[in-house]
PDB file of C-alpha atoms and ligand atoms in Angstrom:
ATOM      1  CA  MET A  40      -0.196  -0.011   0.260  1.00 96.00           C
ATOM      2  CA  TYR A  41       1.014   3.613  -0.915  1.00 98.00           C
ATOM      3  CA  PHE A  42       0.506   6.977   0.796  1.00 98.00           C
ATOM      4  CA  ASP A  43       0.155   9.265  -2.571  1.00 98.00           C
ATOM      5  CA  THR A  44       2.065  12.486   0.013  1.00 98.00           C
ATOM      6  CA  HIS A  45       1.130  15.205  -2.621  1.00 98.00           C
ATOM      7  CA  ALA A  46      -1.339  14.976  -5.819  1.00 98.00           C
ATOM      8  CA  HIS A  47      -3.477  17.811  -6.797  1.00 98.00           C
ATOM      9  CA  LEU A  48      -6.876  16.138  -7.797  1.00 98.00           C
ATOM     10  CA  ASP A  49      -8.299  19.306  -7.442  1.00 98.00           C
ATOM     11  CA  ASP A  50      -6.290  20.953 -10.413  1.00 98.00           C
ATOM     12  CA  ARG A  51      -8.264  21.760 -13.762  1.00 97.00           C
ATOM     13  CA  GLN A  52      -6.823  18.833 -15.508  1.00 98.00           C
ATOM     14  CA  PHE A  53      -8.542  15.703 -13.738  1.00 98.00           C
ATOM     15  CA  ASN A  54     -12.257  18.146 -14.106  1.00 97.00           C
ATOM     16  CA  GLU A  55     -13.593  14.721 -16.887  1.00 97.00           C
ATOM     17  CA  ASP A  56     -12.558  11.827 -14.575  1.00 98.00           C
ATOM     18  CA  ARG A  57     -11.608  13.074 -11.170  1.00 98.00           C
ATOM     19  CA  GLU A  58     -14.085   9.967 -10.084  1.00 98.00           C
ATOM     20  CA  GLU A  59     -12.407   7.165 -11.641  1.00 98.00           C
ATOM     21  CA  ILE A  60      -8.237   8.627 -11.236  1.00 98.00           C
ATOM     22  CA  ILE A  61      -9.199   7.866  -7.759  1.00 98.00           C
ATOM     23  CA  LYS A  62     -11.007   5.456  -7.591  1.00 98.00           C
ATOM     24  CA  ARG A  63      -7.779   3.354 -10.226  1.00 98.00           C
ATOM     25  CA  ALA A  64      -5.594   5.047  -6.939  1.00 98.00           C
ATOM     26  CA  LYS A  65      -7.124   2.775  -4.749  1.00 98.00           C
ATOM     27  CA  GLU A  66      -7.319  -0.612  -6.724  1.00 98.00           C
ATOM     28  CA  GLU A  67      -4.145   0.320  -7.383  1.00 97.00           C
ATOM     29  CA  GLY A  68      -2.766   0.029  -3.886  1.00 98.00           C
ATOM     30  CA  VAL A  69      -2.528   3.987  -3.111  1.00 98.00           C
ATOM     31  CA  ASP A  70      -4.317   4.437   0.502  1.00 97.00           C
ATOM     32  CA  LEU A  71      -3.094   7.365   1.314  1.00 98.00           C
ATOM     33  CA  ILE A  72      -3.025  10.890  -0.120  1.00 98.00           C
ATOM     34  CA  VAL A  73      -2.918  14.979   1.085  1.00 98.00           C
ATOM     35  CA  ASN A  74      -4.542  16.153  -1.984  1.00 98.00           C
ATOM     36  CA  PRO A  75      -2.970  20.148  -0.474  1.00 98.00           C
ATOM     37  CA  GLY A  76      -4.663  23.529  -1.946  1.00 98.00           C
ATOM     38  CA  ASP A  77      -2.519  26.651  -3.433  1.00 97.00           C
ATOM     39  CA  ASN A  78      -5.171  29.878  -2.425  1.00 98.00           C
ATOM     40  CA  MET A  79      -8.003  30.642  -1.015  1.00 97.00           C
ATOM     41  CA  SER A  80     -10.175  28.238  -3.362  1.00 97.00           C
ATOM     42  CA  THR A  81      -8.133  25.416  -4.501  1.00 98.00           C
ATOM     43  CA  SER A  82      -7.912  24.647  -0.404  1.00 98.00           C
ATOM     44  CA  LYS A  83     -12.017  24.893  -0.390  1.00 98.00           C
ATOM     45  CA  LYS A  84     -11.592  21.673  -3.510  1.00 98.00           C
ATOM     46  CA  SER A  85      -9.230  20.023  -1.424  1.00 98.00           C
ATOM     47  CA  ILE A  86     -11.609  20.490   1.726  1.00 98.00           C
ATOM     48  CA  GLU A  87     -14.879  18.797  -0.485  1.00 98.00           C
ATOM     49  CA  ILE A  88     -12.584  15.901  -2.104  1.00 98.00           C
ATOM     50  CA  ALA A  89     -11.608  14.791   1.233  1.00 98.00           C
ATOM     51  CA  GLU A  90     -14.899  14.923   2.513  1.00 98.00           C
ATOM     52  CA  ASN A  91     -15.965  13.043  -0.498  1.00 98.00           C
ATOM     53  CA  TYR A  92     -13.048   9.709   0.360  1.00 98.00           C
ATOM     54  CA  ASP A  93     -12.513   8.100   3.497  1.00 97.00           C
ATOM     55  CA  PHE A  94      -8.853   8.039   2.350  1.00 98.00           C
ATOM     56  CA  ILE A  95      -7.810  11.019   0.826  1.00 98.00           C
ATOM     57  CA  TYR A  96      -6.689  13.921   3.477  1.00 98.00           C
ATOM     58  CA  ALA A  97      -7.023  17.919   3.111  1.00 98.00           C
ATOM     59  CA  ALA A  98      -3.732  20.661   2.954  1.00 98.00           C
ATOM     60  CA  ILE A  99      -5.187  24.355   2.565  1.00 98.00           C
ATOM     61  CA  GLY A 100      -2.563  27.439   2.115  1.00 98.00           C
ATOM     62  CA  PHE A 101      -1.072  29.719  -0.471  1.00 98.00           C
ATOM     63  CA  HIS A 102       1.649  28.875  -2.674  1.00 98.00           C
ATOM     64  CA  PRO A 103       4.198  30.968  -3.631  1.00 97.00           C
ATOM     65  CA  HIS A 104       3.314  32.348  -6.971  1.00 97.00           C
ATOM     66  CA  ASN A 105      -0.597  33.465  -4.937  1.00 97.00           C
ATOM     67  CA  ALA A 106       1.963  34.840  -2.038  1.00 96.00           C
ATOM     68  CA  LYS A 107       0.457  38.203  -3.567  1.00 97.00           C
ATOM     69  CA  ASP A 108      -2.894  37.224  -2.702  1.00 97.00           C
ATOM     70  CA  VAL A 109      -3.413  36.700   0.888  1.00 97.00           C
ATOM     71  CA  LYS A 110      -5.368  39.365   2.105  1.00 94.00           C
ATOM     72  CA  LYS A 111      -5.927  40.425   5.493  1.00 87.00           C
ATOM     73  CA  ASP A 112      -8.490  38.495   6.312  1.00 95.00           C
ATOM     74  CA  SER A 113      -6.591  35.100   4.990  1.00 97.00           C
ATOM     75  CA  TYR A 114      -5.504  34.064   7.917  1.00 97.00           C
ATOM     76  CA  ARG A 115      -9.162  34.054   9.280  1.00 97.00           C
ATOM     77  CA  ARG A 116     -10.946  31.941   6.899  1.00 97.00           C
ATOM     78  CA  LEU A 117      -7.735  29.357   6.413  1.00 97.00           C
ATOM     79  CA  GLU A 118      -8.298  29.085  10.425  1.00 98.00           C
ATOM     80  CA  GLU A 119     -12.053  27.904  10.503  1.00 98.00           C
ATOM     81  CA  MET A 120     -11.392  25.657   7.530  1.00 98.00           C
ATOM     82  CA  SER A 121      -7.883  24.265   9.114  1.00 98.00           C
ATOM     83  CA  GLN A 122     -11.249  23.142  11.854  1.00 98.00           C
ATOM     84  CA  HIS A 123     -13.064  20.234   9.418  1.00 98.00           C
ATOM     85  CA  PRO A 124     -11.420  16.544  10.691  1.00 97.00           C
ATOM     86  CA  LYS A 125     -10.048  16.245   7.671  1.00 98.00           C
ATOM     87  CA  VAL A 126      -7.448  18.884   7.291  1.00 98.00           C
ATOM     88  CA  VAL A 127      -4.105  17.565   8.176  1.00 98.00           C
ATOM     89  CA  ALA A 128      -1.357  20.020   7.006  1.00 98.00           C
ATOM     90  CA  ILE A 129      -0.598  23.830   5.796  1.00 98.00           C
ATOM     91  CA  GLY A 130       0.272  23.750   2.750  1.00 96.00           C
ATOM     92  CA  GLU A 131       1.762  24.390   0.466  1.00 97.00           C
ATOM     93  CA  ILE A 132       4.480  27.227   1.255  1.00 98.00           C
ATOM     94  CA  GLY A 133       6.981  28.302   0.837  1.00 98.00           C
ATOM     95  CA  LEU A 134       9.285  30.269  -2.178  1.00 98.00           C
ATOM     96  CA  ASP A 135       9.530  29.999  -5.449  1.00 97.00           C
ATOM     97  CA  TYR A 136      12.313  31.300  -7.501  1.00 97.00           C
ATOM     98  CA  TYR A 137      12.036  30.139 -10.454  1.00 95.00           C
ATOM     99  CA  ARG A 138       8.743  31.795 -11.309  1.00 93.00           C
ATOM    100  CA  ASN A 139       8.718  34.487  -9.145  1.00 93.00           C
ATOM    101  CA  HIS A 140       4.427  35.184  -9.332  1.00 95.00           C
ATOM    102  CA  SER A 141       4.123  36.469  -6.535  1.00 96.00           C
ATOM    103  CA  PRO A 142       7.253  39.436  -5.783  1.00 97.00           C
ATOM    104  CA  ARG A 143      10.242  37.658  -3.440  1.00 97.00           C
ATOM    105  CA  ASN A 144       9.417  39.722  -0.320  1.00 97.00           C
ATOM    106  CA  VAL A 145       5.637  38.725  -0.642  1.00 97.00           C
ATOM    107  CA  GLN A 146       6.526  35.505  -0.694  1.00 98.00           C
ATOM    108  CA  ARG A 147       9.168  35.554   2.096  1.00 98.00           C
ATOM    109  CA  GLU A 148       6.465  37.251   4.130  1.00 98.00           C
ATOM    110  CA  VAL A 149       3.374  35.433   3.458  1.00 98.00           C
ATOM    111  CA  PHE A 150       5.998  31.811   4.178  1.00 98.00           C
ATOM    112  CA  ILE A 151       6.910  32.827   7.013  1.00 98.00           C
ATOM    113  CA  GLY A 152       3.363  34.471   7.886  1.00 97.00           C
ATOM    114  CA  GLN A 153       2.268  30.657   7.150  1.00 98.00           C
ATOM    115  CA  ILE A 154       5.220  29.048   9.247  1.00 98.00           C
ATOM    116  CA  GLU A 155       3.485  30.587  11.898  1.00 97.00           C
ATOM    117  CA  PHE A 156       0.274  30.775  11.351  1.00 97.00           C
ATOM    118  CA  ALA A 157       1.005  26.244  11.451  1.00 97.00           C
ATOM    119  CA  ASP A 158       2.536  26.580  15.199  1.00 96.00           C
ATOM    120  CA  LYS A 159       0.107  28.487  16.240  1.00 96.00           C
ATOM    121  CA  LEU A 160      -2.281  25.688  14.898  1.00 97.00           C
ATOM    122  CA  ASP A 161      -0.128  23.037  15.764  1.00 97.00           C
ATOM    123  CA  LEU A 162      -0.791  21.728  12.134  1.00 98.00           C
ATOM    124  CA  PRO A 163       3.181  19.984   9.761  1.00 98.00           C
ATOM    125  CA  ILE A 164       3.763  22.657   6.541  1.00 98.00           C
ATOM    126  CA  ILE A 165       3.823  21.846   3.432  1.00 98.00           C
ATOM    127  CA  ILE A 166       7.262  23.247   1.335  1.00 98.00           C
ATOM    128  CA  HIS A 167       7.530  24.635  -2.237  1.00 98.00           C
ATOM    129  CA  ASP A 168      11.043  25.081  -2.606  1.00 96.00           C
ATOM    130  CA  ARG A 169      12.437  26.796  -5.817  1.00 95.00           C
ATOM    131  CA  GLU A 170      15.973  27.230  -6.482  1.00 94.00           C
ATOM    132  CA  ALA A 171      15.634  29.196  -3.355  1.00 95.00           C
ATOM    133  CA  HIS A 172      16.745  26.089  -0.694  1.00 93.00           C
ATOM    134  CA  GLY A 173      19.195  29.155   1.551  1.00 94.00           C
ATOM    135  CA  ASP A 174      16.273  31.167   1.999  1.00 97.00           C
ATOM    136  CA  ILE A 175      13.665  28.527   2.960  1.00 97.00           C
ATOM    137  CA  PHE A 176      16.920  27.428   5.569  1.00 97.00           C
ATOM    138  CA  GLU A 177      17.065  30.276   7.185  1.00 97.00           C
ATOM    139  CA  ILE A 178      13.336  31.261   7.663  1.00 98.00           C
ATOM    140  CA  LEU A 179      13.063  27.219   8.550  1.00 97.00           C
ATOM    141  CA  GLN A 180      15.759  28.051  11.249  1.00 96.00           C
ATOM    142  CA  ARG A 181      14.026  31.150  12.464  1.00 97.00           C
ATOM    143  CA  TYR A 182      10.372  30.836  12.650  1.00 97.00           C
ATOM    144  CA  TYR A 183      10.057  27.295  12.679  1.00 96.00           C
ATOM    145  CA  ASN A 184       9.436  25.607  15.639  1.00 90.00           C
ATOM    146  CA  GLY A 185      10.543  21.949  14.809  1.00 88.00           C
ATOM    147  CA  LYS A 186       7.273  20.905  16.344  1.00 91.00           C
ATOM    148  CA  SER A 187       4.594  20.204  14.579  1.00 95.00           C
ATOM    149  CA  GLY A 188       6.393  18.855  11.370  1.00 97.00           C
ATOM    150  CA  GLY A 189       6.837  19.330   7.837  1.00 98.00           C
ATOM    151  CA  VAL A 190       7.790  17.642   4.013  1.00 98.00           C
ATOM    152  CA  LEU A 191       9.846  19.607   1.895  1.00 98.00           C
ATOM    153  CA  HIS A 192       7.528  18.418  -0.911  1.00 97.00           C
ATOM    154  CA  SER A 193       9.319  17.281  -4.315  1.00 97.00           C
ATOM    155  CA  TYR A 194      13.219  18.108  -3.132  1.00 97.00           C
ATOM    156  CA  SER A 195      15.060  18.813  -5.180  1.00 93.00           C
ATOM    157  CA  GLY A 196      18.507  20.087  -3.519  1.00 94.00           C
ATOM    158  CA  SER A 197      21.684  18.739  -2.249  1.00 95.00           C
ATOM    159  CA  VAL A 198      22.395  15.375   0.829  1.00 97.00           C
ATOM    160  CA  GLU A 199      23.697  18.674   2.257  1.00 97.00           C
ATOM    161  CA  MET A 200      20.826  20.803   2.576  1.00 96.00           C
ATOM    162  CA  ALA A 201      18.476  17.413   3.288  1.00 97.00           C
ATOM    163  CA  TYR A 202      20.073  16.978   6.551  1.00 97.00           C
ATOM    164  CA  ARG A 203      20.273  19.751   7.518  1.00 96.00           C
ATOM    165  CA  PHE A 204      16.771  20.343   6.501  1.00 97.00           C
ATOM    166  CA  ILE A 205      15.701  16.975   8.839  1.00 97.00           C
ATOM    167  CA  GLU A 206      18.413  18.684  11.712  1.00 96.00           C
ATOM    168  CA  LEU A 207      15.233  21.109  11.721  1.00 96.00           C
ATOM    169  CA  GLY A 208      12.864  17.847  11.965  1.00 96.00           C
ATOM    170  CA  LEU A 209      12.025  17.255   8.739  1.00 98.00           C
ATOM    171  CA  TYR A 210      11.040  15.040   6.449  1.00 98.00           C
ATOM    172  CA  ILE A 211      12.634  14.448   2.492  1.00 98.00           C
ATOM    173  CA  SER A 212       9.525  14.339  -0.154  1.00 98.00           C
ATOM    174  CA  ILE A 213      10.818  11.377  -3.673  1.00 98.00           C
ATOM    175  CA  SER A 214       8.587  12.754  -6.723  1.00 98.00           C
ATOM    176  CA  GLY A 215       8.613  11.585 -10.233  1.00 98.00           C
ATOM    177  CA  PRO A 216      11.660  13.300 -11.290  1.00 97.00           C
ATOM    178  CA  ILE A 217      13.908  10.187  -9.295  1.00 98.00           C
ATOM    179  CA  THR A 218      13.294   8.203 -12.785  1.00 97.00           C
ATOM    180  CA  PHE A 219      14.307  10.600 -14.994  1.00 96.00           C
ATOM    181  CA  LYS A 220      17.500  10.417 -17.228  1.00 92.00           C
ATOM    182  CA  ASN A 221      19.178  13.551 -15.691  1.00 90.00           C
ATOM    183  CA  ALA A 222      18.334  12.234 -11.679  1.00 94.00           C
ATOM    184  CA  ARG A 223      21.879  12.374 -10.182  1.00 94.00           C
ATOM    185  CA  LYS A 224      21.145  14.812  -7.406  1.00 95.00           C
ATOM    186  CA  ASN A 225      18.228  13.750  -6.263  1.00 96.00           C
ATOM    187  CA  ILE A 226      20.344   9.942  -6.155  1.00 97.00           C
ATOM    188  CA  GLU A 227      23.014  10.856  -3.849  1.00 98.00           C
ATOM    189  CA  VAL A 228      19.773  11.933  -1.806  1.00 98.00           C
ATOM    190  CA  VAL A 229      17.888   9.051  -1.813  1.00 98.00           C
ATOM    191  CA  LYS A 230      21.317   6.665  -2.373  1.00 98.00           C
ATOM    192  CA  GLU A 231      22.522   8.508   1.512  1.00 98.00           C
ATOM    193  CA  ILE A 232      19.185   9.335   3.345  1.00 98.00           C
ATOM    194  CA  PRO A 233      17.593   6.734   5.244  1.00 98.00           C
ATOM    195  CA  LEU A 234      14.131   5.196   4.528  1.00 98.00           C
ATOM    196  CA  GLU A 235      13.129   6.521   7.768  1.00 98.00           C
ATOM    197  CA  HIS A 236      13.380  11.030   6.734  1.00 98.00           C
ATOM    198  CA  LEU A 237      11.722   9.690   3.087  1.00 98.00           C
ATOM    199  CA  LEU A 238       7.803  10.979   2.495  1.00 98.00           C
ATOM    200  CA  ILE A 239       6.460   9.619  -1.849  1.00 98.00           C
ATOM    201  CA  GLU A 240       4.438  11.542  -3.811  1.00 98.00           C
ATOM    202  CA  THR A 241       3.102  12.079  -7.631  1.00 98.00           C
ATOM    203  CA  ASP A 242       2.516  15.960  -7.461  1.00 98.00           C
ATOM    204  CA  SER A 243       0.152  14.673 -10.020  1.00 98.00           C
ATOM    205  CA  PRO A 244      -1.204  16.521 -12.330  1.00 98.00           C
ATOM    206  CA  TYR A 245       2.558  17.332 -12.932  1.00 97.00           C
ATOM    207  CA  LEU A 246       6.514  15.818 -12.757  1.00 97.00           C
ATOM    208  CA  THR A 247       5.407  12.557 -14.385  1.00 97.00           C
ATOM    209  CA  PRO A 248       7.342   9.686 -13.208  1.00 97.00           C
ATOM    210  CA  GLU A 249       9.150   7.873 -16.273  1.00 96.00           C
ATOM    211  CA  PRO A 250       7.577   6.179 -18.521  1.00 96.00           C
ATOM    212  CA  PHE A 251       5.109   8.263 -18.440  1.00 96.00           C
ATOM    213  CA  ARG A 252       7.113  11.312 -18.951  1.00 95.00           C
ATOM    214  CA  GLY A 253       5.303  14.094 -20.226  1.00 94.00           C
ATOM    215  CA  LYS A 254       1.751  12.858 -20.043  1.00 97.00           C
ATOM    216  CA  ARG A 255      -1.259  13.945 -16.893  1.00 98.00           C
ATOM    217  CA  ASN A 256       0.345  12.234 -13.886  1.00 98.00           C
ATOM    218  CA  HIS A 257      -2.308  10.763 -11.401  1.00 98.00           C
ATOM    219  CA  PRO A 258      -1.861   8.783  -7.122  1.00 98.00           C
ATOM    220  CA  SER A 259      -2.080   5.255  -8.639  1.00 98.00           C
ATOM    221  CA  LEU A 260       2.194   6.244 -10.634  1.00 98.00           C
ATOM    222  CA  VAL A 261       3.251   6.981  -7.509  1.00 98.00           C
ATOM    223  CA  LYS A 262       3.751   3.161  -7.519  1.00 98.00           C
ATOM    224  CA  TYR A 263       6.916   3.927 -10.000  1.00 98.00           C
ATOM    225  CA  VAL A 264       8.937   6.773  -7.821  1.00 98.00           C
ATOM    226  CA  ALA A 265       8.859   4.071  -4.574  1.00 98.00           C
ATOM    227  CA  GLU A 266      10.321   1.054  -7.524  1.00 98.00           C
ATOM    228  CA  LYS A 267      13.317   3.322  -8.519  1.00 98.00           C
ATOM    229  CA  ILE A 268      14.159   3.959  -4.876  1.00 98.00           C
ATOM    230  CA  ALA A 269      14.211   0.047  -4.216  1.00 98.00           C
ATOM    231  CA  ASN A 270      16.231   0.035  -6.917  1.00 97.00           C
ATOM    232  CA  ILE A 271      18.536   2.878  -6.294  1.00 98.00           C
ATOM    233  CA  LYS A 272      18.343   1.326  -2.140  1.00 98.00           C
ATOM    234  CA  GLY A 273      18.844  -1.773  -3.054  1.00 98.00           C
ATOM    235  CA  ILE A 274      15.787  -2.572  -1.047  1.00 98.00           C
ATOM    236  CA  ASP A 275      12.299  -4.171  -1.686  1.00 98.00           C
ATOM    237  CA  VAL A 276       9.373  -1.818  -2.785  1.00 98.00           C
ATOM    238  CA  GLU A 277       6.921  -3.791  -0.515  1.00 98.00           C
ATOM    239  CA  GLU A 278       9.600  -1.798   2.210  1.00 98.00           C
ATOM    240  CA  VAL A 279      10.145   1.675   1.017  1.00 98.00           C
ATOM    241  CA  ALA A 280       6.113   1.628   0.465  1.00 98.00           C
ATOM    242  CA  GLU A 281       5.346   0.490   3.662  1.00 98.00           C
ATOM    243  CA  ARG A 282       7.712   2.404   5.747  1.00 98.00           C
ATOM    244  CA  THR A 283       6.851   5.845   3.543  1.00 98.00           C
ATOM    245  CA  ARG A 284       3.338   4.989   4.513  1.00 98.00           C
ATOM    246  CA  GLU A 285       4.423   4.635   7.679  1.00 98.00           C
ATOM    247  CA  ASN A 286       6.460   8.231   7.642  1.00 98.00           C
ATOM    248  CA  GLY A 287       2.893  10.880   5.749  1.00 98.00           C
ATOM    249  CA  LYS A 288       0.632   8.427   8.888  1.00 98.00           C
ATOM    250  CA  LYS A 289       3.003  10.097  11.166  1.00 98.00           C
ATOM    251  CA  LEU A 290       3.795  13.332   9.394  1.00 98.00           C
ATOM    252  CA  PHE A 291       0.446  13.946   8.889  1.00 98.00           C
ATOM    253  CA  ARG A 292      -0.725  11.732  12.426  1.00 98.00           C
ATOM    254  CA  ILE A 293      -3.236   9.919  10.288  1.00 97.00           C
ATOM    255  CA  ALA A 294      -4.413   6.584  13.093  1.00 90.00           C
TER     256      ALA A 294
HETATM  257 NI1   NI B 179       2.435  20.616  -5.861  1.00 93.41          NI
END
């Protein structure tokens, strides 16, 4: 059984066949999914989906792309939504210095705001870090309490950086790019970091693993990520599936 810790099932790319995709995931052994939000409306959709399926959980929050849309009452609204029993985390939050859809200073302000918000609610955080490793680390070191837990989603940094994040109390989540030809850096991370610190995810509908790269991603394909990790570490895929599933349950406090 697999825990896909990051899938955007609310994405419009699933509008035609969402139910079918979710059913297929369950049939193919994915028995836990966390669906993160990236703004107010996708956070709401995420909760709606989680209400319809007992094995799907929701995270709520503002993606760095949408940091510029955070308003005065956004935190109050998020706090109300966080009371829903299927909300297990604040995310995805972080910094994206690749696309810069929001100004960097606004991204930083909103990232810090949501770290403190998650701390107040005692919820784990799901962190998006694209070409911002240094600032992500500095902000976490300064503002993150190390107690509520969290994950670097679709991790793309170095081994050294991964250990620094782990020391802060965070998990490292591995996604589709681990299967790509140019995955040398990611492969080093998987080789070096013990399984007890790793999670797996699809980031559906994005980051589709080989051999389906270029097509739409969906939770059933998380097994290709697990297989690649098993292959790199020289262990059984069942062990990867089980350990990462347990890690995810612990992080998101799912019984
Ligand atoms: Ni995502």
